[in-house]
mmCIF file of C-alpha atoms and ligand atoms in Angstrom:
data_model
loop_
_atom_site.group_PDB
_atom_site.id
_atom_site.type_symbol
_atom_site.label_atom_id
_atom_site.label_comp_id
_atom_site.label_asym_id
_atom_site.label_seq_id
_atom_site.Cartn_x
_atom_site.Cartn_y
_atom_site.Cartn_z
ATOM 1 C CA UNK O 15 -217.720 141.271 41.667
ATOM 2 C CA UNK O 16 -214.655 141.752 40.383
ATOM 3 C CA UNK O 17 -214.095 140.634 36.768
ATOM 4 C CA UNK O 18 -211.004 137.751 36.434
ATOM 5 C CA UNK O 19 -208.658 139.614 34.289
ATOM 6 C CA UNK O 20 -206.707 138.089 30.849
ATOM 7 C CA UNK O 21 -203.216 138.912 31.246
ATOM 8 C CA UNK O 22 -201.693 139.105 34.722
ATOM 9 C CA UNK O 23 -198.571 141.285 35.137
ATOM 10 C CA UNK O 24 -196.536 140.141 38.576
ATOM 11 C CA UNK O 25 -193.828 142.321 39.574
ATOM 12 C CA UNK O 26 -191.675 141.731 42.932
ATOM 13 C CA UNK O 27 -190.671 145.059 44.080
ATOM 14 C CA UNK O 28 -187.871 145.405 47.366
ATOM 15 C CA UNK O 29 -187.120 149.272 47.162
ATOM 16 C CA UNK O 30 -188.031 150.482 43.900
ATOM 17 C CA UNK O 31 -189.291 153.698 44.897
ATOM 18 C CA UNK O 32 -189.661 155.962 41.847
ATOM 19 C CA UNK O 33 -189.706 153.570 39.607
ATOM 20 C CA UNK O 34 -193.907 152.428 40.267
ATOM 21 C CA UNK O 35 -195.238 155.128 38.595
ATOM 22 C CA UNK O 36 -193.375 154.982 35.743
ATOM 23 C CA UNK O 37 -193.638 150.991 35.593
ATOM 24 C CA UNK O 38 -197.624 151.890 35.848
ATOM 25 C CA UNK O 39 -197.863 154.259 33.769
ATOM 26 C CA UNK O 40 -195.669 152.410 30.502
ATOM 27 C CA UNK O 41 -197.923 149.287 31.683
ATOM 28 C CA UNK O 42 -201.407 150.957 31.213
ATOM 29 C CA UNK O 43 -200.575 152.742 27.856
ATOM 30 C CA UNK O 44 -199.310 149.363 25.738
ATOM 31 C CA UNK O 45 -201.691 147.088 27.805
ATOM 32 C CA UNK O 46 -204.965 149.739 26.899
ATOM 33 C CA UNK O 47 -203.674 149.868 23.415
ATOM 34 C CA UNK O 48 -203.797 146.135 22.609
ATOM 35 C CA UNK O 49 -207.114 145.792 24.047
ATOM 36 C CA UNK O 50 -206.512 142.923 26.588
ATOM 37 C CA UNK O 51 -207.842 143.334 30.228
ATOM 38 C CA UNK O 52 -205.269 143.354 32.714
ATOM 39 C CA UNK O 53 -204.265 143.589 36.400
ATOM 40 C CA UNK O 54 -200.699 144.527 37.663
ATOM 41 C CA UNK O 55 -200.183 142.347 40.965
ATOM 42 C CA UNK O 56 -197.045 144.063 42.899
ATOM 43 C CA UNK O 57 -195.758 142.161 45.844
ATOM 44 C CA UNK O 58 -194.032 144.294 48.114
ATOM 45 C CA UNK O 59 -190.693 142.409 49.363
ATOM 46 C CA UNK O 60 -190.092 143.833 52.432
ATOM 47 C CA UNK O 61 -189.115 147.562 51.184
ATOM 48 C CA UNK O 62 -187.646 150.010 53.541
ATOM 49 C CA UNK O 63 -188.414 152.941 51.205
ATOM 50 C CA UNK O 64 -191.388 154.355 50.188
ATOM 51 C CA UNK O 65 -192.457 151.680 47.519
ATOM 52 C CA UNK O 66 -195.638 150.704 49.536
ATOM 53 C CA UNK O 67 -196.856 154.201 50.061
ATOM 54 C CA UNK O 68 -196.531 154.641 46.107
ATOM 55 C CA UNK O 69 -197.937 151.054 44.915
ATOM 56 C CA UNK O 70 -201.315 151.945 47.767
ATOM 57 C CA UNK O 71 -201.544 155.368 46.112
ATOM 58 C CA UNK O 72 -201.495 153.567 42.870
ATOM 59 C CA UNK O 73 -203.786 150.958 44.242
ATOM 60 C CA UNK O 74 -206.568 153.917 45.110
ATOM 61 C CA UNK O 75 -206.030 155.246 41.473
ATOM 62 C CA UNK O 76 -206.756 151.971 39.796
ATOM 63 C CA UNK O 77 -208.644 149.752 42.672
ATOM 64 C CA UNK O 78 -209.838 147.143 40.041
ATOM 65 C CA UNK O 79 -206.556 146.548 38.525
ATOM 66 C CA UNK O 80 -203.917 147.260 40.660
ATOM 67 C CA UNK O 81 -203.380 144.674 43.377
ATOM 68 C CA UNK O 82 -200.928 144.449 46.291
ATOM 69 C CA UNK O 83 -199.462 141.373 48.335
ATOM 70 C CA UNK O 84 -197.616 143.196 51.459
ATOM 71 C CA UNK O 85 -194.988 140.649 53.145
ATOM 72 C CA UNK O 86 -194.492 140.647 56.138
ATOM 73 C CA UNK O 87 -190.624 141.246 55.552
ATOM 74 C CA UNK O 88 -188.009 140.138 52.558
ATOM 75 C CA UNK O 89 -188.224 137.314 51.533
ATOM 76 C CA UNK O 90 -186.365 137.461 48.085
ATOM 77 C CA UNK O 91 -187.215 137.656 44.510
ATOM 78 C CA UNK O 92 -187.997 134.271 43.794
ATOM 79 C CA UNK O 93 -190.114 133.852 46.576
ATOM 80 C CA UNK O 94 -191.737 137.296 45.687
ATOM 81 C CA UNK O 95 -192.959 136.308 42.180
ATOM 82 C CA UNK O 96 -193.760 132.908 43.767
ATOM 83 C CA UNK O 97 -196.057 135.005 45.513
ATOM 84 C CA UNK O 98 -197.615 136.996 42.557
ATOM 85 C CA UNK O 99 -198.096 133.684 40.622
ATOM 86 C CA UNK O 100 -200.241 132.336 43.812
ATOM 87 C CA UNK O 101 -202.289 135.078 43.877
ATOM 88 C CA UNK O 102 -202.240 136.207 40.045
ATOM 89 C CA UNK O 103 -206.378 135.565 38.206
ATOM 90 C CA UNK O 104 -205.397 136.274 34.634
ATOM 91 C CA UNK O 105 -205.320 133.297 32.268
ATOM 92 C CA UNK O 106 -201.796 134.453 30.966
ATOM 93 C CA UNK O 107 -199.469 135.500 33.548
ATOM 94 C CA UNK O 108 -196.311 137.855 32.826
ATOM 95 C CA UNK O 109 -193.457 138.205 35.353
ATOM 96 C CA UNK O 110 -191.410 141.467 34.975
ATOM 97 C CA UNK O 111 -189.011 143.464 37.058
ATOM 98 C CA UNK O 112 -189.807 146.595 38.963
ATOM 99 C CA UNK O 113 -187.656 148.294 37.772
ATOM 100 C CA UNK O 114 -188.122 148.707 33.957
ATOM 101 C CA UNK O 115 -185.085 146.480 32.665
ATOM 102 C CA UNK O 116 -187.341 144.159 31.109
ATOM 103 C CA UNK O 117 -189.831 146.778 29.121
ATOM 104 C CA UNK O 118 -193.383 146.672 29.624
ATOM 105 C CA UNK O 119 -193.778 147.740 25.794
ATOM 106 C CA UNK O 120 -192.392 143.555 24.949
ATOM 107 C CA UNK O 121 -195.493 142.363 26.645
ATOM 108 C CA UNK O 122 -198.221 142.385 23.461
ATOM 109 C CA UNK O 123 -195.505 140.195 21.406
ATOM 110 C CA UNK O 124 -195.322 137.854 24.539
ATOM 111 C CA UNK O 125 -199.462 138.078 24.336
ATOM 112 C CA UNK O 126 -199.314 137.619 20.562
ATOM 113 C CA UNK O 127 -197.419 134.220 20.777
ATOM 114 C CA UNK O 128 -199.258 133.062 23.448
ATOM 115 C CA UNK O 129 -202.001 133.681 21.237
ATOM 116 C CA UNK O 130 -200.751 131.231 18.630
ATOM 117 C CA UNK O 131 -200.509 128.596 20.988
ATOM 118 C CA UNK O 132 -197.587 128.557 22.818
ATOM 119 C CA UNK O 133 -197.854 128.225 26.581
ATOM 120 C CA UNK O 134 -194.711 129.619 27.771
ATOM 121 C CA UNK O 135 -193.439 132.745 26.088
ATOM 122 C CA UNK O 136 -190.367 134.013 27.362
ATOM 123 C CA UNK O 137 -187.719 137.060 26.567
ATOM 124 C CA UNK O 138 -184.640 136.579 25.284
ATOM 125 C CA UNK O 139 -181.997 139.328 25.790
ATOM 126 C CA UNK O 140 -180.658 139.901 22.815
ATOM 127 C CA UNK O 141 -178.580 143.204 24.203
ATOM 128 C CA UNK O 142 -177.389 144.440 27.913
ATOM 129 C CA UNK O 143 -177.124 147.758 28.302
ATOM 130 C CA UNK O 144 -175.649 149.108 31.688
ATOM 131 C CA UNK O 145 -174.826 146.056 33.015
ATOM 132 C CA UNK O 146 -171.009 145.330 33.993
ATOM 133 C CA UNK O 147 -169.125 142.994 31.844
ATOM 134 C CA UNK O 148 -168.580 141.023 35.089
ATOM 135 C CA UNK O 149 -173.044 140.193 35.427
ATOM 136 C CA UNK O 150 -172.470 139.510 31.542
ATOM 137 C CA UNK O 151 -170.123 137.280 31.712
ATOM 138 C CA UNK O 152 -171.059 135.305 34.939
ATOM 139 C CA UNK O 153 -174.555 135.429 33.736
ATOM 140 C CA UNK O 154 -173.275 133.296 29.884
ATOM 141 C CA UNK O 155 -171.346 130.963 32.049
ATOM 142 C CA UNK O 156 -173.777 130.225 34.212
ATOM 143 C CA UNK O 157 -176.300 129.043 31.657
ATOM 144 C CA UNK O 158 -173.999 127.540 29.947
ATOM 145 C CA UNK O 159 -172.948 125.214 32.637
ATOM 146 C CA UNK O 160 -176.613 124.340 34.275
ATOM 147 C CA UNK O 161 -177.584 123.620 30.907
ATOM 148 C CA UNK O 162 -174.713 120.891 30.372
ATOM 149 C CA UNK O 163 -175.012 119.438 33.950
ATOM 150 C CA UNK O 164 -179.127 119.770 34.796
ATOM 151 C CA UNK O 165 -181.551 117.777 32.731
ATOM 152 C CA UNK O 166 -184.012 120.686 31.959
ATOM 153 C CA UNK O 167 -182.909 122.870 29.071
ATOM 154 C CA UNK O 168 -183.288 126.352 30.774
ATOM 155 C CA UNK O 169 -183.080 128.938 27.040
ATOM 156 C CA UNK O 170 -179.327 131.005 27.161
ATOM 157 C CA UNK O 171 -180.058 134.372 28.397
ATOM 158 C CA UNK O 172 -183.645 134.225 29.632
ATOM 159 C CA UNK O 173 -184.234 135.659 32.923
ATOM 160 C CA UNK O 174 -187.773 135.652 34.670
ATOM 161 C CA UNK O 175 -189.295 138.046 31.954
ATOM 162 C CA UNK O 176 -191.912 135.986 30.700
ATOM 163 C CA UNK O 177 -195.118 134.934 29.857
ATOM 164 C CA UNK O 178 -196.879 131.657 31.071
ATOM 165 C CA UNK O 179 -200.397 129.972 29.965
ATOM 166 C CA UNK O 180 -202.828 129.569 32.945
ATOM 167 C CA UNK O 181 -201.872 125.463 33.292
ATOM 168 C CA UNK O 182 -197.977 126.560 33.170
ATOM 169 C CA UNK O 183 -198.796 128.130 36.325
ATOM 170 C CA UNK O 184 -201.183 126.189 37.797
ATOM 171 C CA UNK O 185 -198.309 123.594 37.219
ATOM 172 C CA UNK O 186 -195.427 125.631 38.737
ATOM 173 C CA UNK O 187 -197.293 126.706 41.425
ATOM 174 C CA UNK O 188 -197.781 122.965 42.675
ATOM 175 C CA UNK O 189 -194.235 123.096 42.962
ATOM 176 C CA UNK O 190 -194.150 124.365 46.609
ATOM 177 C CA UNK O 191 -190.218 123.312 47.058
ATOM 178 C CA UNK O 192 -188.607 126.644 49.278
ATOM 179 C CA UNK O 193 -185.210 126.955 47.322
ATOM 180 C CA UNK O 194 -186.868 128.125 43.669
ATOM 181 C CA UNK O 195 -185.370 128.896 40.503
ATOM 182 C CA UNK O 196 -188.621 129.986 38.591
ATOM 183 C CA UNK O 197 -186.943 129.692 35.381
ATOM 184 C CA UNK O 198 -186.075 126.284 35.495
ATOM 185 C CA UNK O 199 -188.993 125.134 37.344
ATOM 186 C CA UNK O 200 -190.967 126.830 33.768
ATOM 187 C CA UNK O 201 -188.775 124.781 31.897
ATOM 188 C CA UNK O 202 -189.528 121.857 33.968
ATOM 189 C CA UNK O 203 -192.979 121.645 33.677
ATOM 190 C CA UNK O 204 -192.843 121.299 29.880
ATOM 191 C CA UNK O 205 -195.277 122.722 27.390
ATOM 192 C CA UNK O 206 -194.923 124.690 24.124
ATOM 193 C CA UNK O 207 -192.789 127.050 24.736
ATOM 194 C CA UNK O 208 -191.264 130.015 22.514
ATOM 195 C CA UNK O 209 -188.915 133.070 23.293
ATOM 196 C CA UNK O 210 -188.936 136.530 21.936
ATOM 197 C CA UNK O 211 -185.503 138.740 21.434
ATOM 198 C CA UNK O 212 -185.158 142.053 23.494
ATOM 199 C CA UNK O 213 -182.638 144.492 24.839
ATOM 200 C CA UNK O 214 -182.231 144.118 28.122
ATOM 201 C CA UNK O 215 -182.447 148.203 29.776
ATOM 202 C CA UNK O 216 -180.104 149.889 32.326
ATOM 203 C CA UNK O 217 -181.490 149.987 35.434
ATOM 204 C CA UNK O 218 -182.930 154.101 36.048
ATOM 205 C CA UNK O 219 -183.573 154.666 39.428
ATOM 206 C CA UNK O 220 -181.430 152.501 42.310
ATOM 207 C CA UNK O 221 -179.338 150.134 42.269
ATOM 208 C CA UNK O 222 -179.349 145.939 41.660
ATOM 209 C CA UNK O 223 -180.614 143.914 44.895
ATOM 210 C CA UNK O 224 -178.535 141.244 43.050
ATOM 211 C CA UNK O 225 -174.890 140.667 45.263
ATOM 212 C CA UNK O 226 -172.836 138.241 44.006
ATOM 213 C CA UNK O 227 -173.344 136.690 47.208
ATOM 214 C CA UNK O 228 -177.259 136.550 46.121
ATOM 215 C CA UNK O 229 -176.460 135.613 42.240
ATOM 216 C CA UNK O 230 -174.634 132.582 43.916
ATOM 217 C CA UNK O 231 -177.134 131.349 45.976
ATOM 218 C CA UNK O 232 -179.211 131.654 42.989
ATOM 219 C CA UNK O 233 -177.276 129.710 40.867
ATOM 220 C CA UNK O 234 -176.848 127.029 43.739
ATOM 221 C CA UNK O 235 -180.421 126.879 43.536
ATOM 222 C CA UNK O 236 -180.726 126.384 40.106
ATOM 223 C CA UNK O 237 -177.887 123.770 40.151
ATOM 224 C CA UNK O 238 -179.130 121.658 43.096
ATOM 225 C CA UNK O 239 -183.186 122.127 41.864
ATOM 226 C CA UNK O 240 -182.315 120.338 39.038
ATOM 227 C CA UNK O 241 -179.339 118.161 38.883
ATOM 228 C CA UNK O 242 -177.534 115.109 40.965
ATOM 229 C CA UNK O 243 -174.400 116.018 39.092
ATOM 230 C CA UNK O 244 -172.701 117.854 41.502
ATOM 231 C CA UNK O 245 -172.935 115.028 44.096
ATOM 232 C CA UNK O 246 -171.431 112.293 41.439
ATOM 233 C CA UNK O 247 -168.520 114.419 40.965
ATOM 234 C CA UNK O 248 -167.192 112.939 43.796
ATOM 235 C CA UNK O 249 -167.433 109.435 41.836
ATOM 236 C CA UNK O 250 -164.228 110.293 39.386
ATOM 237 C CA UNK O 251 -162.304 111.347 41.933
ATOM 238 C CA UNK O 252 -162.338 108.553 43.458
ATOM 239 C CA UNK O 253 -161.868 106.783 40.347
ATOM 240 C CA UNK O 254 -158.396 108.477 39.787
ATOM 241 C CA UNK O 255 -157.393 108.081 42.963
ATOM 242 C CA UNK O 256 -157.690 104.235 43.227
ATOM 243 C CA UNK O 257 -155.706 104.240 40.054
ATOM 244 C CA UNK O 258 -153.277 106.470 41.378
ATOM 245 C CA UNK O 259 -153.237 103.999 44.330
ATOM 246 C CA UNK O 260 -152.700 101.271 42.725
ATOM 247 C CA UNK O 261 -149.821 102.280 40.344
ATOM 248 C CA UNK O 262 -147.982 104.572 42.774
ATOM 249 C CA UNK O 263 -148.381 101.825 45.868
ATOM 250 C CA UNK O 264 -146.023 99.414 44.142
ATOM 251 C CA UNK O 265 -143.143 102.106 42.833
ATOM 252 C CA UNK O 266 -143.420 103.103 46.657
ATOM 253 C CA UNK O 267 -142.611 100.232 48.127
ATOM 254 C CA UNK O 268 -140.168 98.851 45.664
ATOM 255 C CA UNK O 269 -138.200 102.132 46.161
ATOM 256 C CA UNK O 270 -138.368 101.916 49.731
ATOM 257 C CA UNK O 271 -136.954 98.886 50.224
ATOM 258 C CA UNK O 272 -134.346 98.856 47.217
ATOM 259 C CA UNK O 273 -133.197 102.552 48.187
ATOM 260 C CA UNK O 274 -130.253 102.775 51.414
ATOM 261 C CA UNK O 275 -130.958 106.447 51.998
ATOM 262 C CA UNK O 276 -134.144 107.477 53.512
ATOM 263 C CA UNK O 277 -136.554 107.655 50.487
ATOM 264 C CA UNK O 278 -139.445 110.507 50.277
ATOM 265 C CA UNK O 279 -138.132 111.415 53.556
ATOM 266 C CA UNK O 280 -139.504 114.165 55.776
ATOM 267 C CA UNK O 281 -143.618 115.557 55.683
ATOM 268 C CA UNK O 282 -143.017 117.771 52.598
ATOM 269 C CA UNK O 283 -144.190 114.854 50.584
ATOM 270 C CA UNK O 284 -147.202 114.043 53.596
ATOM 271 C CA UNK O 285 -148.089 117.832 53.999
ATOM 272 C CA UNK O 286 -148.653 118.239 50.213
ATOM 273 C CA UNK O 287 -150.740 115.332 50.214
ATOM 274 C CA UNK O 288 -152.998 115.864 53.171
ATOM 275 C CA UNK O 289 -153.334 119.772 51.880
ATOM 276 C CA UNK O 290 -154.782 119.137 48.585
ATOM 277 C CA UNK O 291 -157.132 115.811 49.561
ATOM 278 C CA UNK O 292 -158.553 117.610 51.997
ATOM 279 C CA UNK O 293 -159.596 120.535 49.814
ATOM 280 C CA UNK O 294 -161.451 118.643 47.956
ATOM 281 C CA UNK O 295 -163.104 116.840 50.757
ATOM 282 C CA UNK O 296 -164.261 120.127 52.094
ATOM 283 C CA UNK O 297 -165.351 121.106 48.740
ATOM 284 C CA UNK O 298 -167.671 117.418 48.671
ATOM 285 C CA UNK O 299 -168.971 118.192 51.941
ATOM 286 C CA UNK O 300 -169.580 121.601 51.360
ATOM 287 C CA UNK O 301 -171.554 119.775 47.681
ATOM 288 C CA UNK O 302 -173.272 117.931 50.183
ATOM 289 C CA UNK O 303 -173.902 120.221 52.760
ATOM 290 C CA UNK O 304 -176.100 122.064 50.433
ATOM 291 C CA UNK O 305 -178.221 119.354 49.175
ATOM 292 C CA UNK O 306 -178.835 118.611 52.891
ATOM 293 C CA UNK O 307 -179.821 122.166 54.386
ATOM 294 C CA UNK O 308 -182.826 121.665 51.218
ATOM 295 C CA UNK O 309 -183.744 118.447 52.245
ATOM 296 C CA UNK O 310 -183.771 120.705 55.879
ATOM 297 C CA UNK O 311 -185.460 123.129 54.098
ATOM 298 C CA UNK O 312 -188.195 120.589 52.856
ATOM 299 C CA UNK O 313 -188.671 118.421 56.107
ATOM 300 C CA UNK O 314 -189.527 121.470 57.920
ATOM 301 C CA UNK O 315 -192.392 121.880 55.769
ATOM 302 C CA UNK O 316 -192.274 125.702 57.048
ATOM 303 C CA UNK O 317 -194.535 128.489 54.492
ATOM 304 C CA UNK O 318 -192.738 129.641 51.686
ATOM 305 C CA UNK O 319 -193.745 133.177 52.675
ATOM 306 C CA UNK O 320 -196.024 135.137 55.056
ATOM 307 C CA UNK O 321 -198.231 137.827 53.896
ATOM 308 C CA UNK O 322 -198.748 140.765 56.149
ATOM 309 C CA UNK O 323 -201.704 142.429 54.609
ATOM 310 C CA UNK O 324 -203.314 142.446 51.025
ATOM 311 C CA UNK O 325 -204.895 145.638 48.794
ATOM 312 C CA UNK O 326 -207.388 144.432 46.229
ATOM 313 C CA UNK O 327 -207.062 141.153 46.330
ATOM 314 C CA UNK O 328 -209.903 138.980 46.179
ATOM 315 C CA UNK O 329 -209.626 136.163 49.301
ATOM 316 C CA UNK O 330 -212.963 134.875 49.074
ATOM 317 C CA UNK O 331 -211.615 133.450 45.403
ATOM 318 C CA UNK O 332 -210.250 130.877 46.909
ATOM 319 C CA UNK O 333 -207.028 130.705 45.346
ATOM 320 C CA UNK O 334 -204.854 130.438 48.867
ATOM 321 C CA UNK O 335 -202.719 127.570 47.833
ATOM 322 C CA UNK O 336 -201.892 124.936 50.660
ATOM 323 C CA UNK O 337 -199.143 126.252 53.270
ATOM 324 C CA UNK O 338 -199.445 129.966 52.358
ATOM 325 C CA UNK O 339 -200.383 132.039 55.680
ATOM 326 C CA UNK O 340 -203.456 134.027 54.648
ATOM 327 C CA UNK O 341 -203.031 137.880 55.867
ATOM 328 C CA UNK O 342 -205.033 137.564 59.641
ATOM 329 C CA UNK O 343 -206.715 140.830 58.614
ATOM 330 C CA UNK O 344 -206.988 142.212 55.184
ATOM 331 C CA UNK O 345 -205.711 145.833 55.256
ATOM 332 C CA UNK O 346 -209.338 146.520 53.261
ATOM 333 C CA UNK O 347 -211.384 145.075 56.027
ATOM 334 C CA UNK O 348 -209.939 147.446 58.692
ATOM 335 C CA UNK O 349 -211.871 150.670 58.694
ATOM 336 C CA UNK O 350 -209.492 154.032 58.086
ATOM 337 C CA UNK O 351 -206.475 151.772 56.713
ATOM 338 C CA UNK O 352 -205.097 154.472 54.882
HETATM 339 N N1 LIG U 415 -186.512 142.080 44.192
HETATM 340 C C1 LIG U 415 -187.349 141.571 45.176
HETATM 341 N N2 LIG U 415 -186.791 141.067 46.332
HETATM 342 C C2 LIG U 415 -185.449 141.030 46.538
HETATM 343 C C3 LIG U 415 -184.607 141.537 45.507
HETATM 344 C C4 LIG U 415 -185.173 142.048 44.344
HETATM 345 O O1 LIG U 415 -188.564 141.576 45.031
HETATM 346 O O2 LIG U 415 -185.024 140.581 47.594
HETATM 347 C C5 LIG U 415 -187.108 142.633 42.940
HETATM 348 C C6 LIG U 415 -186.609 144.002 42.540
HETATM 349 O O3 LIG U 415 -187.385 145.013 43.147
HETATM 350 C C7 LIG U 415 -186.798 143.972 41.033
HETATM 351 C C8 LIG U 415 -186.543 142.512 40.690
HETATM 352 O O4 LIG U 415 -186.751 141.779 41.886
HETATM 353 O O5 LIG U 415 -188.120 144.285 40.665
HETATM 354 C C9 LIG U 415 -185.157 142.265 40.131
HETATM 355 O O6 LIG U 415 -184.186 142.728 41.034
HETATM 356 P P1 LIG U 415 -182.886 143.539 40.559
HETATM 357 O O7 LIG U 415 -183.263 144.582 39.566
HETATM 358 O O8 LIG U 415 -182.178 144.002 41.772
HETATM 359 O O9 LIG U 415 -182.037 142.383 39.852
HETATM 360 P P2 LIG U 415 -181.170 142.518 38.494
HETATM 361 O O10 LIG U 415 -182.049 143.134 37.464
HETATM 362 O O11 LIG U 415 -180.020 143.374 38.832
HETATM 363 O O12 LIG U 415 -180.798 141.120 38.176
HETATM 364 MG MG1 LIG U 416 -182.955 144.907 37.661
#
């Protein structure tokens, strides 16, 4: 029987080979030295390198510790950790990047608040280093702006490097909604929660997964997950435009019928018009457009992921949350798997 571990350590990994062992290795020296027992859970997001080879050899190294959840093909970060969380035993769980930006030596402070009493413990980045000014930037201004227009308070500069208490994720992990923004859904759930400063590492080995096109949908997520604002928007303009209505209906007529020659003649006036109201009504039905494909999203009530095969994970523990595919065979139950 395996032993339920303390602290949990869940890291999504799409194509991070090289980076394992040295994420292993940094792991097991600073979580041996502060005593704690431990288990690294590594979910492998659909890699087309040689990650799963090197988190299996790992897995053989460390069989009572290191754990892998093999999907069956990408399904993103947030759905990755989503993952780890489901499947994670330890009564603290920590969420860190494959590939050592968020440093595996932060973890006993994260452990040493949680000891105090706080139930979500989560790292701030003090410092980038080896990020573009572009990420920066985008990255301030977008937590700047879901914090004014959501009702959560997601912490400036936090990204998914963090610790949670047992009930935190118990309480997340009831959340089964398919478009997830883990951060905000931490935030959500309430709790004591407390942050620790950092620097924030250059990547090593390969390069971000993150495209702008992905940081957007991200965002979107975050935006729609936890505010109506967007869809109100469309309130004030309609507002202003009444008024404008009203004020400029009267002028128009008055002019037209006072004035001999032809007045506001010709579709300049018309094109202009039409051109710029129907930007925005593309841009309100593009607002709502995305609020519908995740009601879509919801109604179809589809798994959030589907697991291919499993290394060292525990099934009989019961912990297969509702909608989750189990793995039809476990890779351990199949006879020469290696
Ligand atoms: N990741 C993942 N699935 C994806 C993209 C990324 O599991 O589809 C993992 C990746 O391996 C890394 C973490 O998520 O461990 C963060 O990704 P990345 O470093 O590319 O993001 P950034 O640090 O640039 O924001
Ligand atoms: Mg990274």
């Amino acid at each position: 029987m395996t032993q339920k571990p303390m602290v949990s350590i869940v890291a999504p990994v799409h194509n991070e080979e090289g980076n394992l062992f040295r994420l292993y290795e940094r792991l097991s020296k600073v979580m041996d030295e502060s005593g704690e027992t431990w288990e690294l859970v590594m979910i492998n997001d659909g890699s087309r390198d040689n990650s799963l080879a090197e988190m299996m050899q790992l897995h053989h190294q460390d069989p009572q510790r290191v754990r892998i959840i093999n999907f069956a093909r990408n399904f993103g970060h947030q759905t990755a950790v989503t993952a780890g969380m489901d499947f994670a035993l330890g009564q603290a769980v920590v969420l860190i990047d494959a590939d050592l930006q968020d440093p595996p030596e932060l973890i006993p402070q994260l452990v040493e608040k949680w000891r105090e009493g706080y139930h979500v413990v989560y790292a701030v980045r003090a410092k980038r280093e080896g990020e573009s000014a572009f990420k920066v930037w985008t990255a301030k201004l977008f937590y700047r702006l879901t914090n004014k227009i959501t009702n959560i308070d997601i912490p400036l500069d936090t990204g998914d490097f963090r610790l949670m208490d047992r009930r935190v994720v118990n309480a997340v992990n009831q959340m089964r909604e398919h478009n997830r923004f883990i951060r905000g859904m931490t935030s959500w759930v309430g709790f004591q929660q407390t942050g620790v400063e950092y620097v924030r590492a250059r990547r090593e080995i390969g390069e971000t997964k993150y495209t702008l096109r992905k940081m957007m949908r991200l965002a979107l997520d975050g935006i729609t997950g936890f505010s109506y604002f967007p869809l109100q928007v469309a309130i004030y303009f309609s507002f202003a435009l009444a008024v404008l209505a009203v004020l400029a209906l009267p002028v128009i007529v008055v002019l037209r019928l006072a004035t001999t020659e032809a007045f506001l003649e010709g579709q300049a006036t018309t094109l202009s018009v039409v051109l710029i109201l129907s930007a925005f009504q593309f841009l309100f039905f593009f607002i709502m457009g995305q609020y519908i494909a995740r009601i879509y999203d919801e109604v179809r009530g589809r798994p959030l992921y589907v697991v291919a095969d499993t290394y060292g994970i525990p099934f009989s523990a019961g912990r297969v949350p509702p909608r989750v595919i189990p793995p039809i065979v476990s890779a351990e139950d199949v006879p020469d798997a290696e």
